[in-house]
Amino acid sequence: MTATEAVRRRTAELQPEQLPAYVYDLAALRKHAAAVRAALPERVELYYAAKANPEAPVLAALSEAVDGYEVSSGGELAHVRAAVPDAPLAFGGPGKTPAEIAAAVDAGVHRWHVESEQELYRLAAVLADRPDAAVDVLLRVNLPVGAGTLDSVALAMGGRPTPFGLDPDRAEAAVRLLTEPVGPLDPVRRRLRLRGVHAHLASGLAAAEQLALAEQIVGWSTRLAERHAFALDEVNVGGGMAVDYADPDARFDWVAFGAGLGKLLDRHPDLVLRIEPGRALTAYCGWYATEVLDVKRSHGEDFAVVRGGTHHLRTPATRGHSQPFGTLPVEDWPHPWERPAVTTGRATLAGQLCTPKDVLAHAAPAAARLRTGDRVLFDLAGAYAWNISHHEFLMHPRPGFHYLDGYPDGPTEDR
Ligand SMILES: Cc1ncc(COP(=O)(O)O)c(C=O)c1O
């Protein structure tokens, strides 16, 4: 059970009809983010990838530790701007529409992660209508990485064919568009200021793998800048720091990662590095709390059916894992009938949807003593959880949201 004391207490106090609920520990999030920041050298900027969890209290709780936020759509841009009004924003993501580009230029975003030459032309067209506007550009590249570097990762977005970023030859062409004295981006070319390179190649990397990748990205970017004689101010080496769903107490080794980035920066005294983790910042601050509605035996196996399911917490379905959980036993059984309980030593925790895919944890030994009416707290539900789920399927009620900040003495926001 990873749930903090505050989260367990609040969950125990909720009425059955207030479940399921997402319960966040913002004090724990702040502490974790501060430790991440403290492990990084000064010349490493920490941006939070808002797509991991864009809830306003979460964004606000991170604000002291992060240098800015990475947004990947016009919707995220407007939302994050409203939640943390003065924070610098980096605008990434494939397929930016002309309207999104115009809105982001007008919002004065801090950095553009440009994904293609087409996007450069679109950006130039928007700038042409705004004579006072200028933008700072990082070219997002899809680099061929060393053999074996991405073999073990959960989600590779680069180093192989993907819709993300520019292949190396297209990156060369984009640099030429931005740096050659005369070209098709004129007359606005000078207002498209090339600052460096962005590469988010994978999610689920351990610190040593991330460092190996960062070395390759910086090395490649340095050679690109030398070939085209532009000043390489920044390299964003992306997010993707691993969260281990099989071991919820494990943490990405931020200290080793920070030390490694420090050594890399020693060799590049004029460079600023940026990272943009999502999952590894917020996964640990949220729990999906629910109760067991029924326990039943099917063809020799126990199933515990919980309120809610993958329409609220899609993470285990998308990643094909069992979501780790802890149980909060509820001793009170006010009914005259027998209380169904797990008897086989393990159970599959299923949700309320009419599909066999609605499974949160498969044949989990941790369910050995689970009874109908007990509560369950799913760990690691602070990132890519509620916001990636298919909420409308079967029209079950939405979960509650509880943001604890020093519970029970500090403020609590319930939604
Ligand atoms: C461009 C970009 N940056 C950062 C991230 C954050 O990745 P993670 O949450 O694995 O750290 C993502 C995730 O997809 C991404 O696409």
CSV table of C-alpha atoms and ligand atoms in Angstrom, one decimal:
chain,number,residue,atom,x,y,z
A,1,MET,CA,0.0,0.0,0.0
A,2,THR,CA,1.6,3.3,-1.1
A,3,ALA,CA,-1.3,5.5,-0.1
A,4,THR,CA,-0.3,8.2,2.3
A,5,GLU,CA,-1.9,8.5,5.7
A,6,ALA,CA,-3.9,11.5,4.5
A,7,VAL,CA,-5.3,9.6,1.5
A,8,ARG,CA,-6.2,6.6,3.5
A,9,ARG,CA,-8.0,8.7,6.1
A,10,ARG,CA,-9.9,10.7,3.5
A,11,THR,CA,-10.9,7.5,1.6
A,12,ALA,CA,-12.1,5.8,4.8
A,13,GLU,CA,-14.3,8.9,5.5
A,14,LEU,CA,-16.1,8.9,2.1
A,15,GLN,CA,-19.5,7.4,1.9
A,16,PRO,CA,-20.0,4.4,-0.5
A,17,GLU,CA,-21.9,6.7,-2.9
A,18,GLN,CA,-18.9,9.1,-3.0
A,19,LEU,CA,-16.8,6.3,-4.5
A,20,PRO,CA,-15.0,5.8,-6.8
A,21,ALA,CA,-12.9,8.9,-6.3
A,22,TYR,CA,-9.5,10.2,-7.3
A,23,VAL,CA,-7.7,11.3,-4.2
A,24,TYR,CA,-4.6,13.4,-4.6
A,25,ASP,CA,-2.0,14.2,-2.0
A,26,LEU,CA,-0.7,17.6,-3.1
A,27,ALA,CA,1.7,18.0,-0.2
A,28,ALA,CA,3.4,14.7,-1.3
A,29,LEU,CA,3.5,15.9,-4.9
A,30,ARG,CA,5.2,19.1,-3.9
A,31,LYS,CA,7.7,17.2,-1.8
A,32,HIS,CA,8.5,14.8,-4.7
A,33,ALA,CA,8.8,17.6,-7.3
A,34,ALA,CA,11.1,19.6,-5.0
A,35,ALA,CA,13.4,16.5,-4.6
A,36,VAL,CA,13.4,16.1,-8.4
A,37,ARG,CA,14.3,19.8,-8.9
A,38,ALA,CA,17.0,19.5,-6.2
A,39,ALA,CA,18.6,16.6,-8.0
A,40,LEU,CA,19.0,18.5,-11.3
A,41,PRO,CA,21.9,20.9,-12.1
A,42,GLU,CA,21.1,24.6,-12.4
A,43,ARG,CA,21.4,24.5,-16.2
A,44,VAL,CA,18.7,21.9,-16.6
A,45,GLU,CA,15.3,23.4,-16.9
A,46,LEU,CA,12.4,21.3,-15.7
A,47,TYR,CA,9.2,21.5,-17.7
A,48,TYR,CA,6.1,19.4,-16.8
A,49,ALA,CA,4.4,17.6,-19.6
A,50,ALA,CA,0.8,18.6,-18.8
A,51,LYS,CA,-0.7,15.8,-20.8
A,52,ALA,CA,0.2,13.4,-18.0
A,53,ASN,CA,-2.3,15.1,-15.7
A,54,PRO,CA,-3.5,18.6,-16.4
A,55,GLU,CA,-5.8,19.1,-13.4
A,56,ALA,CA,-5.5,22.7,-12.2
A,57,PRO,CA,-4.6,21.9,-8.5
A,58,VAL,CA,-1.9,19.5,-9.8
A,59,LEU,CA,-0.4,22.1,-12.1
A,60,ALA,CA,-0.5,24.7,-9.3
A,61,ALA,CA,1.2,22.4,-6.8
A,62,LEU,CA,4.0,21.9,-9.3
A,63,SER,CA,4.6,25.5,-10.0
A,64,GLU,CA,7.4,26.1,-7.4
A,65,ALA,CA,9.5,23.2,-8.7
A,66,VAL,CA,9.1,23.5,-12.4
A,67,ASP,CA,10.5,26.1,-14.9
A,68,GLY,CA,7.4,25.8,-17.1
A,69,TYR,CA,4.9,23.5,-18.7
A,70,GLU,CA,4.9,21.6,-22.0
A,71,VAL,CA,1.5,21.7,-23.8
A,72,SER,CA,0.6,19.7,-26.8
A,73,SER,CA,-2.7,21.2,-28.1
A,74,GLY,CA,-4.6,24.5,-28.2
A,75,GLY,CA,-6.9,23.1,-25.5
A,76,GLU,CA,-3.9,22.3,-23.1
A,77,LEU,CA,-2.5,25.7,-23.9
A,78,ALA,CA,-5.6,27.6,-22.9
A,79,HIS,CA,-6.2,25.4,-19.9
A,80,VAL,CA,-2.6,25.6,-18.5
A,81,ARG,CA,-2.4,29.4,-19.2
A,82,ALA,CA,-5.6,29.8,-17.0
A,83,ALA,CA,-4.3,27.5,-14.3
A,84,VAL,CA,-0.8,28.9,-13.9
A,85,PRO,CA,-1.1,32.3,-15.7
A,86,ASP,CA,2.5,33.5,-15.7
A,87,ALA,CA,4.3,30.2,-16.3
A,88,PRO,CA,6.5,29.8,-19.4
A,89,LEU,CA,4.9,27.3,-21.9
A,90,ALA,CA,6.5,25.2,-24.5
A,91,PHE,CA,4.2,24.2,-27.4
A,92,GLY,CA,4.7,20.7,-28.9
A,93,GLY,CA,2.8,18.0,-30.5
A,94,PRO,CA,2.2,16.8,-34.0
A,95,GLY,CA,-0.5,18.3,-36.3
A,96,LYS,CA,-0.9,21.8,-34.9
A,97,THR,CA,-3.8,23.5,-36.7
A,98,PRO,CA,-3.5,27.0,-38.1
A,99,ALA,CA,-5.9,28.2,-35.5
A,100,GLU,CA,-3.9,26.6,-32.7
A,101,ILE,CA,-0.7,28.1,-34.1
A,102,ALA,CA,-2.2,31.6,-34.2
A,103,ALA,CA,-3.6,31.3,-30.7
A,104,ALA,CA,-0.2,30.2,-29.4
A,105,VAL,CA,1.6,33.0,-31.1
A,106,ASP,CA,-0.9,35.4,-29.6
A,107,ALA,CA,-0.4,33.8,-26.2
A,108,GLY,CA,3.4,34.4,-26.5
A,109,VAL,CA,4.5,30.8,-25.9
A,110,HIS,CA,8.0,30.6,-24.7
A,111,ARG,CA,9.2,27.7,-27.0
A,112,TRP,CA,7.9,26.0,-30.1
A,113,HIS,CA,8.7,22.4,-30.7
A,114,VAL,CA,8.4,22.4,-34.5
A,115,GLU,CA,7.5,19.0,-35.9
A,116,SER,CA,7.8,19.5,-39.7
A,117,GLU,CA,8.7,21.9,-42.4
A,118,GLN,CA,5.0,22.2,-43.1
A,119,GLU,CA,4.6,23.5,-39.5
A,120,LEU,CA,7.4,26.1,-40.1
A,121,TYR,CA,5.5,27.4,-43.2
A,122,ARG,CA,2.3,27.6,-41.2
A,123,LEU,CA,4.0,29.4,-38.4
A,124,ALA,CA,5.6,31.8,-40.9
A,125,ALA,CA,2.1,32.5,-42.4
A,126,VAL,CA,0.8,33.4,-38.9
A,127,LEU,CA,3.8,35.6,-38.2
A,128,ALA,CA,3.3,37.4,-41.6
A,129,ASP,CA,0.0,38.8,-40.2
A,130,ARG,CA,1.6,39.9,-36.9
A,131,PRO,CA,4.6,42.1,-37.7
A,132,ASP,CA,5.6,42.5,-34.0
A,133,ALA,CA,5.6,38.8,-33.1
A,134,ALA,CA,8.6,36.5,-33.0
A,135,VAL,CA,9.0,32.9,-31.8
A,136,ASP,CA,11.8,30.7,-30.4
A,137,VAL,CA,12.0,27.4,-32.2
A,138,LEU,CA,13.4,24.0,-31.2
A,139,LEU,CA,13.3,21.5,-34.1
A,140,ARG,CA,11.8,18.2,-32.9
A,141,VAL,CA,13.9,15.4,-34.3
A,142,ASN,CA,13.4,11.7,-34.7
A,143,LEU,CA,16.9,10.4,-34.4
A,144,PRO,CA,18.3,7.0,-35.2
A,145,VAL,CA,19.5,5.9,-31.8
A,146,GLY,CA,22.2,3.4,-30.9
A,147,ALA,CA,21.3,-0.3,-31.2
A,148,GLY,CA,19.6,-1.5,-28.0
A,149,THR,CA,19.0,2.0,-26.5
A,150,LEU,CA,15.2,1.8,-26.8
A,151,ASP,CA,14.7,-2.0,-26.9
A,152,SER,CA,13.2,-2.3,-23.4
A,153,VAL,CA,11.0,0.8,-23.3
A,154,ALA,CA,7.3,0.8,-22.9
A,155,LEU,CA,6.5,3.4,-25.6
A,156,ALA,CA,9.0,4.3,-28.4
A,157,MET,CA,8.1,7.5,-30.2
A,158,GLY,CA,11.4,7.8,-32.1
A,159,GLY,CA,14.3,5.9,-33.4
A,160,ARG,CA,11.9,4.2,-35.8
A,161,PRO,CA,9.1,5.2,-38.2
A,162,THR,CA,6.6,7.4,-36.3
A,163,PRO,CA,4.6,10.5,-37.1
A,164,PHE,CA,6.7,12.5,-34.6
A,165,GLY,CA,9.3,15.1,-35.4
A,166,LEU,CA,11.7,15.4,-38.3
A,167,ASP,CA,13.9,12.7,-39.7
A,168,PRO,CA,17.5,13.8,-39.7
A,169,ASP,CA,17.5,14.8,-43.4
A,170,ARG,CA,14.4,16.8,-43.0
A,171,ALA,CA,15.9,18.5,-39.9
A,172,GLU,CA,18.8,19.5,-42.0
A,173,ALA,CA,16.4,21.0,-44.6
A,174,ALA,CA,14.5,22.8,-41.8
A,175,VAL,CA,17.7,24.3,-40.5
A,176,ARG,CA,18.5,25.5,-44.0
A,177,LEU,CA,15.1,27.1,-44.2
A,178,LEU,CA,15.7,28.9,-40.9
A,179,THR,CA,19.4,29.9,-41.4
A,180,GLU,CA,20.1,30.5,-45.1
A,181,PRO,CA,20.2,34.2,-46.0
A,182,VAL,CA,17.5,34.1,-48.7
A,183,GLY,CA,14.7,31.5,-48.8
A,184,PRO,CA,11.0,30.8,-48.9
A,185,LEU,CA,10.4,31.8,-45.2
A,186,ASP,CA,11.3,35.4,-46.0
A,187,PRO,CA,10.4,38.0,-45.0
A,188,VAL,CA,9.5,36.6,-41.6
A,189,ARG,CA,12.5,34.2,-41.3
A,190,ARG,CA,14.3,36.4,-38.8
A,191,ARG,CA,11.4,36.3,-36.5
A,192,LEU,CA,11.6,32.5,-36.4
A,193,ARG,CA,14.6,32.2,-34.1
A,194,LEU,CA,16.3,28.8,-34.1
A,195,ARG,CA,17.3,28.0,-30.5
A,196,GLY,CA,18.1,24.3,-30.7
A,197,VAL,CA,16.7,20.8,-30.8
A,198,HIS,CA,14.0,18.8,-29.1
A,199,ALA,CA,13.8,15.0,-28.9
A,200,HIS,CA,11.3,13.0,-27.0
A,201,LEU,CA,12.0,9.5,-28.2
A,202,ALA,CA,10.5,7.1,-25.6
A,203,SER,CA,8.6,6.7,-22.3
A,204,GLY,CA,9.7,4.2,-19.7
A,205,LEU,CA,13.4,4.7,-19.5
A,206,ALA,CA,15.6,4.2,-16.4
A,207,ALA,CA,18.2,6.8,-15.5
A,208,ALA,CA,21.2,5.1,-17.3
A,209,GLU,CA,19.1,4.7,-20.5
A,210,GLN,CA,17.9,8.3,-20.3
A,211,LEU,CA,21.5,9.5,-19.9
A,212,ALA,CA,22.7,7.4,-22.8
A,213,LEU,CA,19.9,8.9,-24.9
A,214,ALA,CA,20.7,12.5,-23.8
A,215,GLU,CA,24.3,12.0,-24.8
A,216,GLN,CA,23.3,10.9,-28.2
A,217,ILE,CA,20.8,13.7,-28.7
A,218,VAL,CA,23.2,16.4,-27.5
A,219,GLY,CA,26.0,15.0,-29.7
A,220,TRP,CA,23.9,14.9,-32.7
A,221,SER,CA,22.5,18.4,-32.1
A,222,THR,CA,26.0,19.8,-31.6
A,223,ARG,CA,27.2,18.4,-35.0
A,224,LEU,CA,24.0,19.8,-36.6
A,225,ALA,CA,24.7,23.2,-35.2
A,226,GLU,CA,28.4,23.0,-36.3
A,227,ARG,CA,27.5,22.0,-39.9
A,228,HIS,CA,25.1,24.9,-40.2
A,229,ALA,CA,27.0,27.4,-38.1
A,230,PHE,CA,24.1,28.3,-35.8
A,231,ALA,CA,24.4,28.8,-32.0
A,232,LEU,CA,23.0,25.8,-30.2
A,233,ASP,CA,21.4,27.5,-27.1
A,234,GLU,CA,19.2,24.6,-25.9
A,235,VAL,CA,18.5,21.0,-26.2
A,236,ASN,CA,15.4,19.5,-24.8
A,237,VAL,CA,15.9,15.7,-24.3
A,238,GLY,CA,12.3,15.1,-23.5
A,239,GLY,CA,10.4,13.1,-20.8
A,240,GLY,CA,9.9,9.4,-20.5
A,241,MET,CA,11.4,8.8,-17.1
A,242,ALA,CA,10.3,5.4,-16.0
A,243,VAL,CA,7.5,4.6,-13.5
A,244,ASP,CA,7.6,0.9,-12.5
A,245,TYR,CA,4.0,-0.3,-12.2
A,246,ALA,CA,5.2,-3.7,-11.0
A,247,ASP,CA,7.0,-2.0,-8.0
A,248,PRO,CA,5.1,1.1,-6.9
A,249,ASP,CA,7.7,1.9,-4.3
A,250,ALA,CA,10.5,2.2,-6.9
A,251,ARG,CA,11.5,5.6,-8.2
A,252,PHE,CA,13.5,6.8,-11.2
A,253,ASP,CA,17.0,7.6,-10.0
A,254,TRP,CA,16.9,11.4,-10.3
A,255,VAL,CA,20.1,11.9,-8.4
A,256,ALA,CA,22.1,9.7,-10.8
A,257,PHE,CA,20.4,11.3,-13.7
A,258,GLY,CA,21.1,14.8,-12.5
A,259,ALA,CA,24.7,14.0,-11.9
A,260,GLY,CA,25.0,12.5,-15.4
A,261,LEU,CA,23.4,15.6,-16.9
A,262,GLY,CA,25.9,17.7,-14.9
A,263,LYS,CA,28.8,15.9,-16.5
A,264,LEU,CA,27.3,16.3,-19.9
A,265,LEU,CA,26.8,20.1,-19.4
A,266,ASP,CA,30.5,20.4,-18.2
A,267,ARG,CA,31.4,19.5,-21.8
A,268,HIS,CA,28.9,22.1,-23.2
A,269,PRO,CA,29.4,25.2,-21.2
A,270,ASP,CA,27.1,27.4,-23.3
A,271,LEU,CA,24.2,24.9,-23.5
A,272,VAL,CA,20.9,24.8,-21.5
A,273,LEU,CA,19.3,21.4,-21.2
A,274,ARG,CA,15.6,20.9,-20.7
A,275,ILE,CA,13.7,17.9,-19.7
A,276,GLU,CA,9.9,17.5,-19.8
A,277,PRO,CA,8.7,14.5,-17.7
A,278,GLY,CA,5.1,13.9,-17.1
A,279,ARG,CA,4.5,10.4,-15.6
A,280,ALA,CA,7.4,10.3,-13.3
A,281,LEU,CA,6.4,13.6,-11.7
A,282,THR,CA,2.7,13.0,-11.0
A,283,ALA,CA,2.0,9.3,-11.1
A,284,TYR,CA,2.8,9.0,-7.3
A,285,CYS,CA,0.5,11.7,-6.1
A,286,GLY,CA,-2.9,10.2,-7.1
A,287,TRP,CA,-4.9,7.2,-6.0
A,288,TYR,CA,-8.1,5.8,-7.5
A,289,ALA,CA,-10.2,4.8,-4.5
A,290,THR,CA,-13.2,2.5,-4.8
A,291,GLU,CA,-15.0,-0.3,-3.0
A,292,VAL,CA,-15.7,-4.0,-3.8
A,293,LEU,CA,-19.3,-4.4,-4.8
A,294,ASP,CA,-19.2,-8.1,-5.3
A,295,VAL,CA,-16.9,-11.1,-5.0
A,296,LYS,CA,-17.7,-14.2,-7.1
A,297,ARG,CA,-16.2,-17.4,-8.3
A,298,SER,CA,-16.1,-18.1,-12.0
A,299,HIS,CA,-14.8,-21.4,-13.3
A,300,GLY,CA,-12.5,-21.7,-10.4
A,301,GLU,CA,-11.2,-18.2,-10.2
A,302,ASP,CA,-12.2,-15.3,-7.9
A,303,PHE,CA,-13.4,-12.0,-9.3
A,304,ALA,CA,-13.8,-8.8,-7.2
A,305,VAL,CA,-16.1,-6.4,-9.0
A,306,VAL,CA,-15.4,-2.8,-8.0
A,307,ARG,CA,-17.3,0.4,-8.4
A,308,GLY,CA,-16.0,2.2,-11.5
A,309,GLY,CA,-13.4,0.6,-13.7
A,310,THR,CA,-11.3,1.2,-16.8
A,311,HIS,CA,-13.6,4.0,-18.0
A,312,HIS,CA,-12.1,6.0,-15.1
A,313,LEU,CA,-8.7,4.4,-14.9
A,314,ARG,CA,-7.7,3.2,-18.3
A,315,THR,CA,-4.0,2.9,-17.5
A,316,PRO,CA,-3.9,-0.9,-16.9
A,317,ALA,CA,-5.9,-1.5,-20.1
A,318,THR,CA,-3.7,0.7,-22.3
A,319,ARG,CA,-0.4,-0.6,-20.9
A,320,GLY,CA,-1.5,-4.2,-20.4
A,321,HIS,CA,-0.5,-4.4,-16.8
A,322,SER,CA,-2.1,-5.0,-13.4
A,323,GLN,CA,-2.5,-1.7,-11.6
A,324,PRO,CA,-1.0,-2.1,-8.1
A,325,PHE,CA,-3.3,-1.5,-5.2
A,326,GLY,CA,-3.7,-1.7,-1.5
A,327,THR,CA,-6.8,-2.5,0.5
A,328,LEU,CA,-8.6,-0.7,3.3
A,329,PRO,CA,-10.6,-3.4,5.1
A,330,VAL,CA,-14.1,-2.3,6.2
A,331,GLU,CA,-15.2,-4.4,9.2
A,332,ASP,CA,-18.8,-3.3,9.3
A,333,TRP,CA,-21.1,-5.6,7.4
A,334,PRO,CA,-24.7,-4.4,8.1
A,335,HIS,CA,-26.5,-6.9,6.0
A,336,PRO,CA,-28.3,-10.1,7.2
A,337,TRP,CA,-26.8,-12.2,4.3
A,338,GLU,CA,-23.4,-13.7,3.9
A,339,ARG,CA,-20.5,-11.5,2.9
A,340,PRO,CA,-18.8,-12.8,-0.3
A,341,ALA,CA,-15.0,-12.9,0.0
A,342,VAL,CA,-12.0,-14.1,-2.0
A,343,THR,CA,-11.3,-17.7,-1.1
A,344,THR,CA,-8.7,-18.8,-3.7
A,345,GLY,CA,-5.8,-16.6,-2.5
A,346,ARG,CA,-6.0,-14.3,-5.4
A,347,ALA,CA,-8.6,-12.4,-7.4
A,348,THR,CA,-9.0,-10.4,-10.6
A,349,LEU,CA,-10.3,-6.9,-9.9
A,350,ALA,CA,-12.8,-6.0,-12.6
A,351,GLY,CA,-14.9,-2.9,-13.1
A,352,GLN,CA,-18.6,-2.4,-13.9
A,353,LEU,CA,-18.3,-2.3,-17.7
A,354,CYS,CA,-19.8,-5.0,-19.9
A,355,THR,CA,-16.6,-6.0,-21.5
A,356,PRO,CA,-14.0,-8.6,-20.4
A,357,LYS,CA,-11.4,-5.9,-21.0
A,358,ASP,CA,-12.5,-4.0,-18.0
A,359,VAL,CA,-9.9,-5.4,-15.7
A,360,LEU,CA,-7.8,-3.3,-13.3
A,361,ALA,CA,-5.6,-6.1,-11.9
A,362,HIS,CA,-5.3,-9.8,-13.0
A,363,ALA,CA,-5.2,-12.7,-10.6
A,364,ALA,CA,-3.7,-10.5,-7.9
A,365,PRO,CA,-2.3,-12.2,-4.7
A,366,ALA,CA,-2.8,-8.8,-2.9
A,367,ALA,CA,-6.5,-9.5,-3.1
A,368,ALA,CA,-6.2,-12.7,-1.0
A,369,ARG,CA,-8.4,-11.4,1.9
A,370,LEU,CA,-10.7,-9.1,0.0
A,371,ARG,CA,-14.3,-9.0,0.9
A,372,THR,CA,-17.4,-7.3,-0.5
A,373,GLY,CA,-17.5,-3.9,1.0
A,374,ASP,CA,-13.8,-3.5,1.5
A,375,ARG,CA,-12.1,-0.5,-0.1
A,376,VAL,CA,-9.3,-0.6,-2.6
A,377,LEU,CA,-6.8,2.2,-3.4
A,378,PHE,CA,-5.1,1.8,-6.8
A,379,ASP,CA,-1.6,3.2,-6.7
A,380,LEU,CA,0.2,5.3,-9.4
A,381,ALA,CA,-3.1,6.9,-10.6
A,382,GLY,CA,-1.7,10.4,-10.7
A,383,ALA,CA,-0.7,10.3,-14.3
A,384,TYR,CA,-2.3,9.1,-17.6
A,385,ALA,CA,-5.3,7.9,-15.6
A,386,TRP,CA,-8.6,9.8,-15.5
A,387,ASN,CA,-7.6,12.0,-18.5
A,388,ILE,CA,-6.9,9.1,-20.8
A,389,SER,CA,-10.0,7.2,-20.0
A,390,HIS,CA,-13.2,6.7,-22.0
A,391,HIS,CA,-15.6,8.2,-19.5
A,392,GLU,CA,-18.8,8.0,-21.4
A,393,PHE,CA,-18.9,4.3,-22.1
A,394,LEU,CA,-21.9,2.8,-20.2
A,395,MET,CA,-22.8,6.2,-18.6
A,396,HIS,CA,-21.7,5.3,-15.1
A,397,PRO,CA,-21.3,8.3,-12.8
A,398,ARG,CA,-18.0,10.2,-12.8
A,399,PRO,CA,-15.7,9.8,-9.8
A,400,GLY,CA,-15.3,12.4,-7.2
A,401,PHE,CA,-12.0,14.4,-7.0
A,402,HIS,CA,-10.3,15.3,-3.7
A,403,TYR,CA,-7.2,17.3,-3.5
A,404,LEU,CA,-5.6,17.1,-0.1
A,405,ASP,CA,-3.0,19.5,1.0
A,406,GLY,CA,-1.8,18.6,4.5
A,407,TYR,CA,-5.0,16.7,5.4
A,408,PRO,CA,-6.7,16.8,7.9
A,409,ASP,CA,-5.4,20.2,9.0
A,410,GLY,CA,-4.6,21.8,5.6
A,411,PRO,CA,-7.0,22.8,2.8
A,412,THR,CA,-9.0,20.2,0.9
A,413,GLU,CA,-10.7,20.8,-2.4
A,414,ASP,CA,-13.5,18.4,-3.3
A,415,ARG,CA,-15.1,18.3,-6.8
B,1,LIG,C1,6.6,15.4,-26.5
B,1,LIG,C2,6.4,14.7,-25.2
B,1,LIG,N1,7.1,15.2,-24.1
B,1,LIG,C3,7.0,14.7,-22.9
B,1,LIG,C4,6.1,13.6,-22.7
B,1,LIG,C5,6.0,13.0,-21.3
B,1,LIG,O1,6.4,11.7,-21.3
B,1,LIG,P1,6.4,11.0,-19.9
B,1,LIG,O2,5.0,11.2,-19.3
B,1,LIG,O3,6.6,9.5,-20.2
B,1,LIG,O4,7.5,11.6,-19.0
B,1,LIG,C6,5.4,13.0,-23.8
B,1,LIG,C7,4.5,11.9,-23.6
B,1,LIG,O5,4.0,11.4,-24.5
B,1,LIG,C8,5.6,13.6,-25.1
B,1,LIG,O6,4.9,13.2,-26.1
